[in-house]
Every structure is written in C-alpha cells, then in structure tokens.
mmCIF file with all atom_site columns, C-alpha atoms in Angstrom:
data_model
loop_
_atom_site.group_PDB
_atom_site.id
_atom_site.type_symbol
_atom_site.label_atom_id
_atom_site.label_alt_id
_atom_site.label_comp_id
_atom_site.label_asym_id
_atom_site.label_entity_id
_atom_site.label_seq_id
_atom_site.pdbx_PDB_ins_code
_atom_site.Cartn_x
_atom_site.Cartn_y
_atom_site.Cartn_z
_atom_site.occupancy
_atom_site.B_iso_or_equiv
_atom_site.pdbx_formal_charge
_atom_site.auth_seq_id
_atom_site.auth_comp_id
_atom_site.auth_asym_id
_atom_site.auth_atom_id
_atom_site.pdbx_PDB_model_num
ATOM 1   C CA . UNK A 1 1   ? -51.752 5.094   -8.720  1.00 77.00 ? 1   UNK A CA 1
ATOM 2   C CA . UNK A 1 2   ? -52.377 8.079   -10.919 1.00 85.00 ? 2   UNK A CA 1
ATOM 3   C CA . UNK A 1 3   ? -55.007 8.360   -13.610 1.00 90.00 ? 3   UNK A CA 1
ATOM 4   C CA . UNK A 1 4   ? -56.737 10.808  -15.900 1.00 94.00 ? 4   UNK A CA 1
ATOM 5   C CA . UNK A 1 5   ? -60.316 10.864  -17.146 1.00 95.00 ? 5   UNK A CA 1
ATOM 6   C CA . UNK A 1 6   ? -61.534 12.761  -20.174 1.00 96.00 ? 6   UNK A CA 1
ATOM 7   C CA . UNK A 1 7   ? -65.296 12.244  -19.963 1.00 95.00 ? 7   UNK A CA 1
ATOM 8   C CA . UNK A 1 8   ? -66.096 13.349  -23.505 1.00 96.00 ? 8   UNK A CA 1
ATOM 9   C CA . UNK A 1 9   ? -64.933 11.362  -26.520 1.00 95.00 ? 9   UNK A CA 1
ATOM 10  C CA . UNK A 1 10  ? -65.965 14.192  -28.836 1.00 97.00 ? 10  UNK A CA 1
ATOM 11  C CA . UNK A 1 11  ? -66.639 17.907  -28.569 1.00 98.00 ? 11  UNK A CA 1
ATOM 12  C CA . UNK A 1 12  ? -68.268 19.797  -31.418 1.00 97.00 ? 12  UNK A CA 1
ATOM 13  C CA . UNK A 1 13  ? -68.426 23.595  -31.514 1.00 97.00 ? 13  UNK A CA 1
ATOM 14  C CA . UNK A 1 14  ? -69.019 26.309  -34.093 1.00 98.00 ? 14  UNK A CA 1
ATOM 15  C CA . UNK A 1 15  ? -66.153 28.563  -35.080 1.00 97.00 ? 15  UNK A CA 1
ATOM 16  C CA . UNK A 1 16  ? -66.075 31.649  -32.873 1.00 97.00 ? 16  UNK A CA 1
ATOM 17  C CA . UNK A 1 17  ? -67.769 29.918  -29.942 1.00 97.00 ? 17  UNK A CA 1
ATOM 18  C CA . UNK A 1 18  ? -66.019 29.044  -26.683 1.00 97.00 ? 18  UNK A CA 1
ATOM 19  C CA . UNK A 1 19  ? -64.335 25.663  -26.501 1.00 97.00 ? 19  UNK A CA 1
ATOM 20  C CA . UNK A 1 20  ? -63.979 23.573  -23.332 1.00 98.00 ? 20  UNK A CA 1
ATOM 21  C CA . UNK A 1 21  ? -62.351 20.150  -23.076 1.00 98.00 ? 21  UNK A CA 1
ATOM 22  C CA . UNK A 1 22  ? -62.802 18.489  -19.700 1.00 98.00 ? 22  UNK A CA 1
ATOM 23  C CA . UNK A 1 23  ? -60.214 16.604  -17.650 1.00 98.00 ? 23  UNK A CA 1
ATOM 24  C CA . UNK A 1 24  ? -60.236 15.183  -14.146 1.00 97.00 ? 24  UNK A CA 1
ATOM 25  C CA . UNK A 1 25  ? -57.305 13.494  -12.480 1.00 95.00 ? 25  UNK A CA 1
ATOM 26  C CA . UNK A 1 26  ? -56.302 11.298  -9.586  1.00 92.00 ? 26  UNK A CA 1
ATOM 27  C CA . UNK A 1 27  ? -52.824 11.416  -8.045  1.00 88.00 ? 27  UNK A CA 1
ATOM 28  C CA . UNK A 1 28  ? -51.502 10.889  -4.543  1.00 84.00 ? 28  UNK A CA 1
ATOM 29  C CA . UNK A 1 29  ? -49.674 14.180  -4.125  1.00 83.00 ? 29  UNK A CA 1
ATOM 30  C CA . UNK A 1 30  ? -49.704 17.583  -5.763  1.00 87.00 ? 30  UNK A CA 1
ATOM 31  C CA . UNK A 1 31  ? -50.061 16.995  -9.485  1.00 90.00 ? 31  UNK A CA 1
ATOM 32  C CA . UNK A 1 32  ? -48.159 18.173  -12.501 1.00 92.00 ? 32  UNK A CA 1
ATOM 33  C CA . UNK A 1 33  ? -50.800 18.546  -15.236 1.00 94.00 ? 33  UNK A CA 1
ATOM 34  C CA . UNK A 1 34  ? -50.384 18.853  -18.981 1.00 95.00 ? 34  UNK A CA 1
ATOM 35  C CA . UNK A 1 35  ? -52.361 19.280  -22.170 1.00 96.00 ? 35  UNK A CA 1
ATOM 36  C CA . UNK A 1 36  ? -51.122 17.975  -25.502 1.00 95.00 ? 36  UNK A CA 1
ATOM 37  C CA . UNK A 1 37  ? -52.691 18.257  -28.963 1.00 96.00 ? 37  UNK A CA 1
ATOM 38  C CA . UNK A 1 38  ? -52.366 15.806  -31.842 1.00 93.00 ? 38  UNK A CA 1
ATOM 39  C CA . UNK A 1 39  ? -53.158 16.824  -35.401 1.00 91.00 ? 39  UNK A CA 1
ATOM 40  C CA . UNK A 1 40  ? -53.918 14.063  -37.940 1.00 85.00 ? 40  UNK A CA 1
ATOM 41  C CA . UNK A 1 41  ? -50.923 11.853  -38.709 1.00 80.00 ? 41  UNK A CA 1
ATOM 42  C CA . UNK A 1 42  ? -48.678 13.894  -36.436 1.00 83.00 ? 42  UNK A CA 1
ATOM 43  C CA . UNK A 1 43  ? -47.020 13.438  -33.073 1.00 86.00 ? 43  UNK A CA 1
ATOM 44  C CA . UNK A 1 44  ? -48.207 15.103  -29.876 1.00 90.00 ? 44  UNK A CA 1
ATOM 45  C CA . UNK A 1 45  ? -47.487 18.774  -29.363 1.00 92.00 ? 45  UNK A CA 1
ATOM 46  C CA . UNK A 1 46  ? -47.227 20.340  -25.918 1.00 92.00 ? 46  UNK A CA 1
ATOM 47  C CA . UNK A 1 47  ? -49.870 23.023  -25.238 1.00 94.00 ? 47  UNK A CA 1
ATOM 48  C CA . UNK A 1 48  ? -49.513 24.002  -21.595 1.00 94.00 ? 48  UNK A CA 1
ATOM 49  C CA . UNK A 1 49  ? -48.743 22.802  -18.096 1.00 93.00 ? 49  UNK A CA 1
ATOM 50  C CA . UNK A 1 50  ? -49.640 23.456  -14.482 1.00 93.00 ? 50  UNK A CA 1
ATOM 51  C CA . UNK A 1 51  ? -46.859 22.944  -11.974 1.00 90.00 ? 51  UNK A CA 1
ATOM 52  C CA . UNK A 1 52  ? -47.595 25.361  -9.152  1.00 87.00 ? 52  UNK A CA 1
ATOM 53  C CA . UNK A 1 53  ? -48.827 28.902  -8.571  1.00 87.00 ? 53  UNK A CA 1
ATOM 54  C CA . UNK A 1 54  ? -51.664 30.637  -10.399 1.00 89.00 ? 54  UNK A CA 1
ATOM 55  C CA . UNK A 1 55  ? -54.537 28.269  -11.085 1.00 92.00 ? 55  UNK A CA 1
ATOM 56  C CA . UNK A 1 56  ? -55.096 29.737  -14.556 1.00 95.00 ? 56  UNK A CA 1
ATOM 57  C CA . UNK A 1 57  ? -52.330 28.851  -16.965 1.00 95.00 ? 57  UNK A CA 1
ATOM 58  C CA . UNK A 1 58  ? -51.955 30.139  -20.485 1.00 95.00 ? 58  UNK A CA 1
ATOM 59  C CA . UNK A 1 59  ? -50.438 28.168  -23.320 1.00 93.00 ? 59  UNK A CA 1
ATOM 60  C CA . UNK A 1 60  ? -49.929 28.020  -27.041 1.00 90.00 ? 60  UNK A CA 1
ATOM 61  C CA . UNK A 1 61  ? -52.444 29.017  -29.738 1.00 91.00 ? 61  UNK A CA 1
ATOM 62  C CA . UNK A 1 62  ? -54.666 30.994  -27.327 1.00 95.00 ? 62  UNK A CA 1
ATOM 63  C CA . UNK A 1 63  ? -55.484 28.035  -25.084 1.00 97.00 ? 63  UNK A CA 1
ATOM 64  C CA . UNK A 1 64  ? -55.692 28.227  -21.322 1.00 97.00 ? 64  UNK A CA 1
ATOM 65  C CA . UNK A 1 65  ? -56.538 25.793  -18.551 1.00 97.00 ? 65  UNK A CA 1
ATOM 66  C CA . UNK A 1 66  ? -57.808 26.157  -15.023 1.00 95.00 ? 66  UNK A CA 1
ATOM 67  C CA . UNK A 1 67  ? -56.535 23.993  -12.203 1.00 95.00 ? 67  UNK A CA 1
ATOM 68  C CA . UNK A 1 68  ? -59.190 23.256  -9.575  1.00 95.00 ? 68  UNK A CA 1
ATOM 69  C CA . UNK A 1 69  ? -57.780 21.277  -6.676  1.00 93.00 ? 69  UNK A CA 1
ATOM 70  C CA . UNK A 1 70  ? -61.083 20.721  -4.873  1.00 93.00 ? 70  UNK A CA 1
ATOM 71  C CA . UNK A 1 71  ? -62.685 19.278  -7.993  1.00 95.00 ? 71  UNK A CA 1
ATOM 72  C CA . UNK A 1 72  ? -59.456 17.602  -9.158  1.00 95.00 ? 72  UNK A CA 1
ATOM 73  C CA . UNK A 1 73  ? -60.016 19.077  -12.588 1.00 96.00 ? 73  UNK A CA 1
ATOM 74  C CA . UNK A 1 74  ? -57.872 20.727  -15.241 1.00 97.00 ? 74  UNK A CA 1
ATOM 75  C CA . UNK A 1 75  ? -60.206 21.797  -18.042 1.00 98.00 ? 75  UNK A CA 1
ATOM 76  C CA . UNK A 1 76  ? -58.805 23.219  -21.274 1.00 98.00 ? 76  UNK A CA 1
ATOM 77  C CA . UNK A 1 77  ? -60.469 26.335  -22.658 1.00 98.00 ? 77  UNK A CA 1
ATOM 78  C CA . UNK A 1 78  ? -60.322 28.663  -25.618 1.00 97.00 ? 78  UNK A CA 1
ATOM 79  C CA . UNK A 1 79  ? -62.574 31.741  -25.753 1.00 96.00 ? 79  UNK A CA 1
ATOM 80  C CA . UNK A 1 80  ? -63.100 31.656  -29.524 1.00 97.00 ? 80  UNK A CA 1
ATOM 81  C CA . UNK A 1 81  ? -62.497 28.406  -31.395 1.00 97.00 ? 81  UNK A CA 1
ATOM 82  C CA . UNK A 1 82  ? -61.015 28.200  -34.894 1.00 97.00 ? 82  UNK A CA 1
ATOM 83  C CA . UNK A 1 83  ? -61.550 25.513  -37.541 1.00 96.00 ? 83  UNK A CA 1
ATOM 84  C CA . UNK A 1 84  ? -57.798 24.862  -37.282 1.00 95.00 ? 84  UNK A CA 1
ATOM 85  C CA . UNK A 1 85  ? -58.273 23.839  -33.623 1.00 96.00 ? 85  UNK A CA 1
ATOM 86  C CA . UNK A 1 86  ? -59.907 20.609  -34.808 1.00 96.00 ? 86  UNK A CA 1
ATOM 87  C CA . UNK A 1 87  ? -57.661 17.870  -33.427 1.00 96.00 ? 87  UNK A CA 1
ATOM 88  C CA . UNK A 1 88  ? -57.285 15.208  -30.734 1.00 95.00 ? 88  UNK A CA 1
ATOM 89  C CA . UNK A 1 89  ? -56.540 16.602  -27.268 1.00 97.00 ? 89  UNK A CA 1
ATOM 90  C CA . UNK A 1 90  ? -54.898 14.691  -24.447 1.00 95.00 ? 90  UNK A CA 1
ATOM 91  C CA . UNK A 1 91  ? -54.747 15.554  -20.770 1.00 96.00 ? 91  UNK A CA 1
ATOM 92  C CA . UNK A 1 92  ? -51.884 14.042  -18.760 1.00 95.00 ? 92  UNK A CA 1
ATOM 93  C CA . UNK A 1 93  ? -50.838 13.928  -15.112 1.00 93.00 ? 93  UNK A CA 1
ATOM 94  C CA . UNK A 1 94  ? -47.612 13.183  -13.308 1.00 89.00 ? 94  UNK A CA 1
ATOM 95  C CA . UNK A 1 95  ? -46.622 12.855  -9.696  1.00 86.00 ? 95  UNK A CA 1
ATOM 96  C CA . UNK A 1 96  ? -43.695 15.293  -9.168  1.00 82.00 ? 96  UNK A CA 1
ATOM 97  C CA . UNK A 1 97  ? -41.598 12.475  -7.718  1.00 80.00 ? 97  UNK A CA 1
ATOM 98  C CA . UNK A 1 98  ? -42.224 10.017  -10.521 1.00 80.00 ? 98  UNK A CA 1
ATOM 99  C CA . UNK A 1 99  ? -41.197 9.931   -14.161 1.00 78.00 ? 99  UNK A CA 1
ATOM 100 C CA . UNK A 1 100 ? -44.399 8.291   -15.335 1.00 82.00 ? 100 UNK A CA 1
ATOM 101 C CA . UNK A 1 101 ? -46.760 10.462  -17.360 1.00 88.00 ? 101 UNK A CA 1
ATOM 102 C CA . UNK A 1 102 ? -50.340 9.105   -17.454 1.00 90.00 ? 102 UNK A CA 1
ATOM 103 C CA . UNK A 1 103 ? -52.567 10.122  -20.343 1.00 92.00 ? 103 UNK A CA 1
ATOM 104 C CA . UNK A 1 104 ? -56.306 10.311  -20.700 1.00 94.00 ? 104 UNK A CA 1
ATOM 105 C CA . UNK A 1 105 ? -58.017 8.547   -23.588 1.00 93.00 ? 105 UNK A CA 1
ATOM 106 C CA . UNK A 1 106 ? -58.258 11.756  -25.587 1.00 94.00 ? 106 UNK A CA 1
ATOM 107 C CA . UNK A 1 107 ? -61.049 14.053  -26.784 1.00 96.00 ? 107 UNK A CA 1
ATOM 108 C CA . UNK A 1 108 ? -61.644 14.722  -30.462 1.00 96.00 ? 108 UNK A CA 1
ATOM 109 C CA . UNK A 1 109 ? -62.519 18.358  -31.062 1.00 98.00 ? 109 UNK A CA 1
ATOM 110 C CA . UNK A 1 110 ? -64.326 19.348  -34.242 1.00 97.00 ? 110 UNK A CA 1
ATOM 111 C CA . UNK A 1 111 ? -64.832 23.032  -34.974 1.00 97.00 ? 111 UNK A CA 1
ATOM 112 C CA . UNK A 1 112 ? -67.291 23.659  -37.812 1.00 96.00 ? 112 UNK A CA 1
ATOM 113 C CA . UNK A 1 113 ? -67.138 26.733  -39.979 1.00 95.00 ? 113 UNK A CA 1
ATOM 114 C CA . UNK B 2 1   ? -32.918 21.110  -35.428 1.00 66.00 ? 1   UNK B CA 1
ATOM 115 C CA . UNK B 2 2   ? -35.189 18.158  -36.268 1.00 78.00 ? 2   UNK B CA 1
ATOM 116 C CA . UNK B 2 3   ? -36.321 17.378  -32.689 1.00 92.00 ? 3   UNK B CA 1
ATOM 117 C CA . UNK B 2 4   ? -37.380 13.740  -32.365 1.00 95.00 ? 4   UNK B CA 1
ATOM 118 C CA . UNK B 2 5   ? -37.279 11.619  -35.501 1.00 95.00 ? 5   UNK B CA 1
ATOM 119 C CA . UNK B 2 6   ? -38.631 8.099   -36.010 1.00 96.00 ? 6   UNK B CA 1
ATOM 120 C CA . UNK B 2 7   ? -38.189 5.506   -38.725 1.00 96.00 ? 7   UNK B CA 1
ATOM 121 C CA . UNK B 2 8   ? -40.000 3.951   -40.434 1.00 96.00 ? 8   UNK B CA 1
ATOM 122 C CA . UNK B 2 9   ? -43.246 5.906   -40.726 1.00 94.00 ? 9   UNK B CA 1
ATOM 123 C CA . UNK B 2 10  ? -45.276 2.860   -41.709 1.00 95.00 ? 10  UNK B CA 1
ATOM 124 C CA . UNK B 2 11  ? -44.653 -0.878  -41.469 1.00 96.00 ? 11  UNK B CA 1
ATOM 125 C CA . UNK B 2 12  ? -46.649 -4.030  -42.146 1.00 97.00 ? 12  UNK B CA 1
ATOM 126 C CA . UNK B 2 13  ? -45.448 -7.271  -40.555 1.00 96.00 ? 13  UNK B CA 1
ATOM 127 C CA . UNK B 2 14  ? -46.677 -10.824 -40.587 1.00 97.00 ? 14  UNK B CA 1
ATOM 128 C CA . UNK B 2 15  ? -47.238 -12.584 -37.263 1.00 97.00 ? 15  UNK B CA 1
ATOM 129 C CA . UNK B 2 16  ? -43.932 -13.885 -35.935 1.00 97.00 ? 16  UNK B CA 1
ATOM 130 C CA . UNK B 2 17  ? -41.705 -11.482 -37.848 1.00 97.00 ? 17  UNK B CA 1
ATOM 131 C CA . UNK B 2 18  ? -39.316 -9.186  -36.030 1.00 96.00 ? 18  UNK B CA 1
ATOM 132 C CA . UNK B 2 19  ? -38.421 -5.567  -36.529 1.00 96.00 ? 19  UNK B CA 1
ATOM 133 C CA . UNK B 2 20  ? -36.767 -2.599  -34.836 1.00 97.00 ? 20  UNK B CA 1
ATOM 134 C CA . UNK B 2 21  ? -38.241 0.875   -34.597 1.00 97.00 ? 21  UNK B CA 1
ATOM 135 C CA . UNK B 2 22  ? -35.627 3.598   -34.553 1.00 97.00 ? 22  UNK B CA 1
ATOM 136 C CA . UNK B 2 23  ? -35.762 6.882   -32.653 1.00 97.00 ? 23  UNK B CA 1
ATOM 137 C CA . UNK B 2 24  ? -33.262 9.723   -32.451 1.00 97.00 ? 24  UNK B CA 1
ATOM 138 C CA . UNK B 2 25  ? -33.300 13.157  -30.819 1.00 97.00 ? 25  UNK B CA 1
ATOM 139 C CA . UNK B 2 26  ? -30.987 16.100  -31.375 1.00 96.00 ? 26  UNK B CA 1
ATOM 140 C CA . UNK B 2 27  ? -31.934 18.160  -28.305 1.00 94.00 ? 27  UNK B CA 1
ATOM 141 C CA . UNK B 2 28  ? -29.252 16.676  -26.034 1.00 94.00 ? 28  UNK B CA 1
ATOM 142 C CA . UNK B 2 29  ? -31.964 15.223  -23.833 1.00 94.00 ? 29  UNK B CA 1
ATOM 143 C CA . UNK B 2 30  ? -31.095 12.659  -21.197 1.00 93.00 ? 30  UNK B CA 1
ATOM 144 C CA . UNK B 2 31  ? -34.405 10.776  -21.037 1.00 93.00 ? 31  UNK B CA 1
ATOM 145 C CA . UNK B 2 32  ? -36.228 8.950   -23.786 1.00 95.00 ? 32  UNK B CA 1
ATOM 146 C CA . UNK B 2 33  ? -39.527 7.037   -23.922 1.00 95.00 ? 33  UNK B CA 1
ATOM 147 C CA . UNK B 2 34  ? -41.517 4.647   -26.081 1.00 97.00 ? 34  UNK B CA 1
ATOM 148 C CA . UNK B 2 35  ? -45.330 4.787   -26.068 1.00 96.00 ? 35  UNK B CA 1
ATOM 149 C CA . UNK B 2 36  ? -48.036 3.020   -27.979 1.00 96.00 ? 36  UNK B CA 1
ATOM 150 C CA . UNK B 2 37  ? -51.302 4.706   -28.910 1.00 93.00 ? 37  UNK B CA 1
ATOM 151 C CA . UNK B 2 38  ? -54.482 2.699   -29.328 1.00 92.00 ? 38  UNK B CA 1
ATOM 152 C CA . UNK B 2 39  ? -57.962 4.095   -29.998 1.00 85.00 ? 39  UNK B CA 1
ATOM 153 C CA . UNK B 2 40  ? -59.802 5.061   -26.831 1.00 83.00 ? 40  UNK B CA 1
ATOM 154 C CA . UNK B 2 41  ? -56.811 4.265   -24.614 1.00 84.00 ? 41  UNK B CA 1
ATOM 155 C CA . UNK B 2 42  ? -54.585 7.291   -24.891 1.00 86.00 ? 42  UNK B CA 1
ATOM 156 C CA . UNK B 2 43  ? -50.842 6.691   -24.798 1.00 92.00 ? 43  UNK B CA 1
ATOM 157 C CA . UNK B 2 44  ? -49.332 3.898   -22.718 1.00 94.00 ? 44  UNK B CA 1
ATOM 158 C CA . UNK B 2 45  ? -45.677 3.770   -21.756 1.00 94.00 ? 45  UNK B CA 1
ATOM 159 C CA . UNK B 2 46  ? -43.803 0.704   -23.016 1.00 96.00 ? 46  UNK B CA 1
ATOM 160 C CA . UNK B 2 47  ? -40.246 1.410   -21.858 1.00 96.00 ? 47  UNK B CA 1
ATOM 161 C CA . UNK B 2 48  ? -38.235 4.383   -20.827 1.00 94.00 ? 48  UNK B CA 1
ATOM 162 C CA . UNK B 2 49  ? -34.586 5.344   -20.417 1.00 94.00 ? 49  UNK B CA 1
ATOM 163 C CA . UNK B 2 50  ? -33.802 7.903   -17.733 1.00 89.00 ? 50  UNK B CA 1
ATOM 164 C CA . UNK B 2 51  ? -30.261 8.352   -19.022 1.00 89.00 ? 51  UNK B CA 1
ATOM 165 C CA . UNK B 2 52  ? -27.756 6.759   -21.345 1.00 91.00 ? 52  UNK B CA 1
ATOM 166 C CA . UNK B 2 53  ? -27.074 3.206   -20.229 1.00 89.00 ? 53  UNK B CA 1
ATOM 167 C CA . UNK B 2 54  ? -30.318 2.681   -18.292 1.00 93.00 ? 54  UNK B CA 1
ATOM 168 C CA . UNK B 2 55  ? -33.701 1.311   -19.311 1.00 95.00 ? 55  UNK B CA 1
ATOM 169 C CA . UNK B 2 56  ? -36.831 0.477   -17.322 1.00 94.00 ? 56  UNK B CA 1
ATOM 170 C CA . UNK B 2 57  ? -40.163 -1.156  -18.022 1.00 94.00 ? 57  UNK B CA 1
ATOM 171 C CA . UNK B 2 58  ? -43.261 0.948   -18.316 1.00 92.00 ? 58  UNK B CA 1
ATOM 172 C CA . UNK B 2 59  ? -46.909 0.018   -18.221 1.00 91.00 ? 59  UNK B CA 1
ATOM 173 C CA . UNK B 2 60  ? -47.013 -2.450  -21.156 1.00 95.00 ? 60  UNK B CA 1
ATOM 174 C CA . UNK B 2 61  ? -43.499 -3.926  -21.765 1.00 97.00 ? 61  UNK B CA 1
ATOM 175 C CA . UNK B 2 62  ? -44.423 -7.502  -22.692 1.00 96.00 ? 62  UNK B CA 1
ATOM 176 C CA . UNK B 2 63  ? -43.343 -8.477  -26.205 1.00 96.00 ? 63  UNK B CA 1
ATOM 177 C CA . UNK B 2 64  ? -40.872 -5.594  -26.545 1.00 97.00 ? 64  UNK B CA 1
ATOM 178 C CA . UNK B 2 65  ? -37.208 -4.923  -25.917 1.00 97.00 ? 65  UNK B CA 1
ATOM 179 C CA . UNK B 2 66  ? -35.296 -1.659  -26.037 1.00 97.00 ? 66  UNK B CA 1
ATOM 180 C CA . UNK B 2 67  ? -31.749 -0.461  -26.503 1.00 96.00 ? 67  UNK B CA 1
ATOM 181 C CA . UNK B 2 68  ? -30.383 2.933   -25.527 1.00 96.00 ? 68  UNK B CA 1
ATOM 182 C CA . UNK B 2 69  ? -27.616 2.937   -28.131 1.00 88.00 ? 69  UNK B CA 1
ATOM 183 C CA . UNK B 2 70  ? -26.186 6.301   -27.082 1.00 94.00 ? 70  UNK B CA 1
ATOM 184 C CA . UNK B 2 71  ? -27.537 9.578   -25.770 1.00 95.00 ? 71  UNK B CA 1
ATOM 185 C CA . UNK B 2 72  ? -29.281 10.357  -29.058 1.00 96.00 ? 72  UNK B CA 1
ATOM 186 C CA . UNK B 2 73  ? -30.815 7.021   -29.998 1.00 97.00 ? 73  UNK B CA 1
ATOM 187 C CA . UNK B 2 74  ? -33.371 4.714   -28.384 1.00 97.00 ? 74  UNK B CA 1
ATOM 188 C CA . UNK B 2 75  ? -34.664 1.725   -30.349 1.00 97.00 ? 75  UNK B CA 1
ATOM 189 C CA . UNK B 2 76  ? -37.676 -0.521  -29.768 1.00 98.00 ? 76  UNK B CA 1
ATOM 190 C CA . UNK B 2 77  ? -37.575 -4.142  -30.932 1.00 97.00 ? 77  UNK B CA 1
ATOM 191 C CA . UNK B 2 78  ? -40.419 -6.559  -31.522 1.00 96.00 ? 78  UNK B CA 1
ATOM 192 C CA . UNK B 2 79  ? -38.881 -10.040 -31.519 1.00 93.00 ? 79  UNK B CA 1
ATOM 193 C CA . UNK B 2 80  ? -41.982 -11.952 -32.647 1.00 96.00 ? 80  UNK B CA 1
ATOM 194 C CA . UNK B 2 81  ? -44.767 -9.634  -33.728 1.00 96.00 ? 81  UNK B CA 1
ATOM 195 C CA . UNK B 2 82  ? -48.376 -10.387 -32.789 1.00 97.00 ? 82  UNK B CA 1
ATOM 196 C CA . UNK B 2 83  ? -51.609 -8.819  -34.086 1.00 96.00 ? 83  UNK B CA 1
ATOM 197 C CA . UNK B 2 84  ? -52.120 -7.285  -30.613 1.00 96.00 ? 84  UNK B CA 1
ATOM 198 C CA . UNK B 2 85  ? -49.068 -5.130  -31.316 1.00 97.00 ? 85  UNK B CA 1
ATOM 199 C CA . UNK B 2 86  ? -50.833 -3.353  -34.162 1.00 97.00 ? 86  UNK B CA 1
ATOM 200 C CA . UNK B 2 87  ? -50.660 0.237   -32.995 1.00 97.00 ? 87  UNK B CA 1
ATOM 201 C CA . UNK B 2 88  ? -49.094 3.636   -33.507 1.00 95.00 ? 88  UNK B CA 1
ATOM 202 C CA . UNK B 2 89  ? -45.762 3.930   -31.710 1.00 97.00 ? 89  UNK B CA 1
ATOM 203 C CA . UNK B 2 90  ? -44.388 7.223   -30.462 1.00 95.00 ? 90  UNK B CA 1
ATOM 204 C CA . UNK B 2 91  ? -40.939 8.017   -29.202 1.00 96.00 ? 91  UNK B CA 1
ATOM 205 C CA . UNK B 2 92  ? -40.475 10.981  -26.864 1.00 95.00 ? 92  UNK B CA 1
ATOM 206 C CA . UNK B 2 93  ? -37.626 12.693  -25.063 1.00 94.00 ? 93  UNK B CA 1
ATOM 207 C CA . UNK B 2 94  ? -37.158 15.087  -22.157 1.00 91.00 ? 94  UNK B CA 1
ATOM 208 C CA . UNK B 2 95  ? -34.255 16.879  -20.519 1.00 87.00 ? 95  UNK B CA 1
ATOM 209 C CA . UNK B 2 96  ? -34.439 14.529  -17.556 1.00 79.00 ? 96  UNK B CA 1
ATOM 210 C CA . UNK B 2 97  ? -36.768 11.957  -16.039 1.00 72.00 ? 97  UNK B CA 1
ATOM 211 C CA . UNK B 2 98  ? -38.443 14.591  -13.858 1.00 74.00 ? 98  UNK B CA 1
ATOM 212 C CA . UNK B 2 99  ? -38.475 17.327  -16.479 1.00 74.00 ? 99  UNK B CA 1
ATOM 213 C CA . UNK B 2 100 ? -41.772 18.958  -17.287 1.00 73.00 ? 100 UNK B CA 1
ATOM 214 C CA . UNK B 2 101 ? -42.318 18.564  -21.004 1.00 85.00 ? 101 UNK B CA 1
ATOM 215 C CA . UNK B 2 102 ? -41.825 15.547  -23.171 1.00 90.00 ? 102 UNK B CA 1
ATOM 216 C CA . UNK B 2 103 ? -41.234 16.113  -26.878 1.00 92.00 ? 103 UNK B CA 1
ATOM 217 C CA . UNK B 2 104 ? -42.764 13.602  -29.275 1.00 93.00 ? 104 UNK B CA 1
ATOM 218 C CA . UNK B 2 105 ? -41.753 12.211  -32.627 1.00 94.00 ? 105 UNK B CA 1
ATOM 219 C CA . UNK B 2 106 ? -44.178 11.855  -35.577 1.00 92.00 ? 106 UNK B CA 1
ATOM 220 C CA . UNK B 2 107 ? -44.957 8.203   -34.874 1.00 93.00 ? 107 UNK B CA 1
ATOM 221 C CA . UNK B 2 108 ? -44.698 4.825   -36.602 1.00 95.00 ? 108 UNK B CA 1
ATOM 222 C CA . UNK B 2 109 ? -47.898 3.133   -37.713 1.00 95.00 ? 109 UNK B CA 1
ATOM 223 C CA . UNK B 2 110 ? -47.411 -0.636  -37.395 1.00 97.00 ? 110 UNK B CA 1
ATOM 224 C CA . UNK B 2 111 ? -49.824 -3.264  -38.657 1.00 97.00 ? 111 UNK B CA 1
ATOM 225 C CA . UNK B 2 112 ? -49.321 -6.949  -37.817 1.00 97.00 ? 112 UNK B CA 1
ATOM 226 C CA . UNK B 2 113 ? -51.358 -9.372  -39.917 1.00 96.00 ? 113 UNK B CA 1
#
C-alpha cells in the first residue's frame, strides 16, 4: 500500500523568507511524486513532479522539490516566499504500475507581508 | 479550452435525496476520476474510468455510482444522499491511467442536511 504524510498542518513564513513544506512517502517500488496547490475555492493545480533522474526538480511559480530516496522524502521549497503563495499544498505519490494517486492531508501555507 | 468543468458549483440536499454531479473535459483525455475532499484527509478516490466504457471503484465507492457517458463526460450519482457525503467533490482527467499529471476541475461543494 502506498501513503503520504505531510507532518505539518500549517506553515507560516514572512514574505521574502524561504518556504519549506515537508512530505514523506511510502510505496513499494520507485515512486512517482507530485506536488499540487489549491487556492481558495479552486481546484488543484499541478506544481511539479519527480519521475526519474535529477533529484532536484523545478516547477511552476519558482517552486522546487528535492527527492531523497534514503529518507523517503519529497520536500517542496521556494527560496523567497510571496504573499500570493498562501494556499493549501498537497503532496501525492503513485506507484508507476498503478493508476491510483494517493494524497497527503495537505499543508496550509500562510505568507505574511 | 476550458479544461475540466463541473456542475453544479454548490448543492444542498436533504437526506435521502438523489442527485448527479456532472463533469466534462475538452482535452481529449482517456482517463477520468472522481475524488472527494474532506478536511484533514486530503483527496480520496471514489471511482475512476481508465477509458471510455470502463469504470472501477476507488478507495471510497460506497453510496456512489458513476457513468462514463462518452470520452468527454463522467458523471457521479448519489442515489440516496447521507450527511456523511457532505464534502467537496473534484473531477479530474489525464491522458491515460498511467499518465503523469491529472488535471482537476473547480469542484462541487455538496451539503447534505
């Protein structure tokens, strides 16, 4: 069975400071990993994915994530947060041979001006 | 190009009433999905359709039925609504069942009283 844990319900940072949203996963094989963002009253938007290759992946809006196989983690990062980054962030994992995408519970990010 | 559209945006039902949530995509995707989102639980898969003419149960199918009407449309039906089905429902689509990204609609907020 595959699963995702997002250990922090909320992350609060000041604008201009680095932002990190944590994610750890469990899957039987090599994982496909994803980050999605949800703005209020909107659907989920795809941010980035790790499939294979370089452990550091870059995505939309200046976000990046680092895949760490030994720690089974896929933390989302942004060097300098913006107020407009305030949203709900979801990490998700999928076994390459399965259709099922498993989501974490989500982390609410608040960036204060 | 509207992407994934859902109707209605909001709905209030009384216990025991029935309704159908509609979803359509204009990206010529083969696979479509229905999720429900509950606070602190992330998104959970209700049903999915790998291709036109096929449907399969996801993680939480009880109390729901689906119809893949054609390649574009995938509907979710609640035959006898219960308060436990109060949730936000998202439809998603992808090029295929093993494709990387899923694209999400804006959601339907359903309240069952």
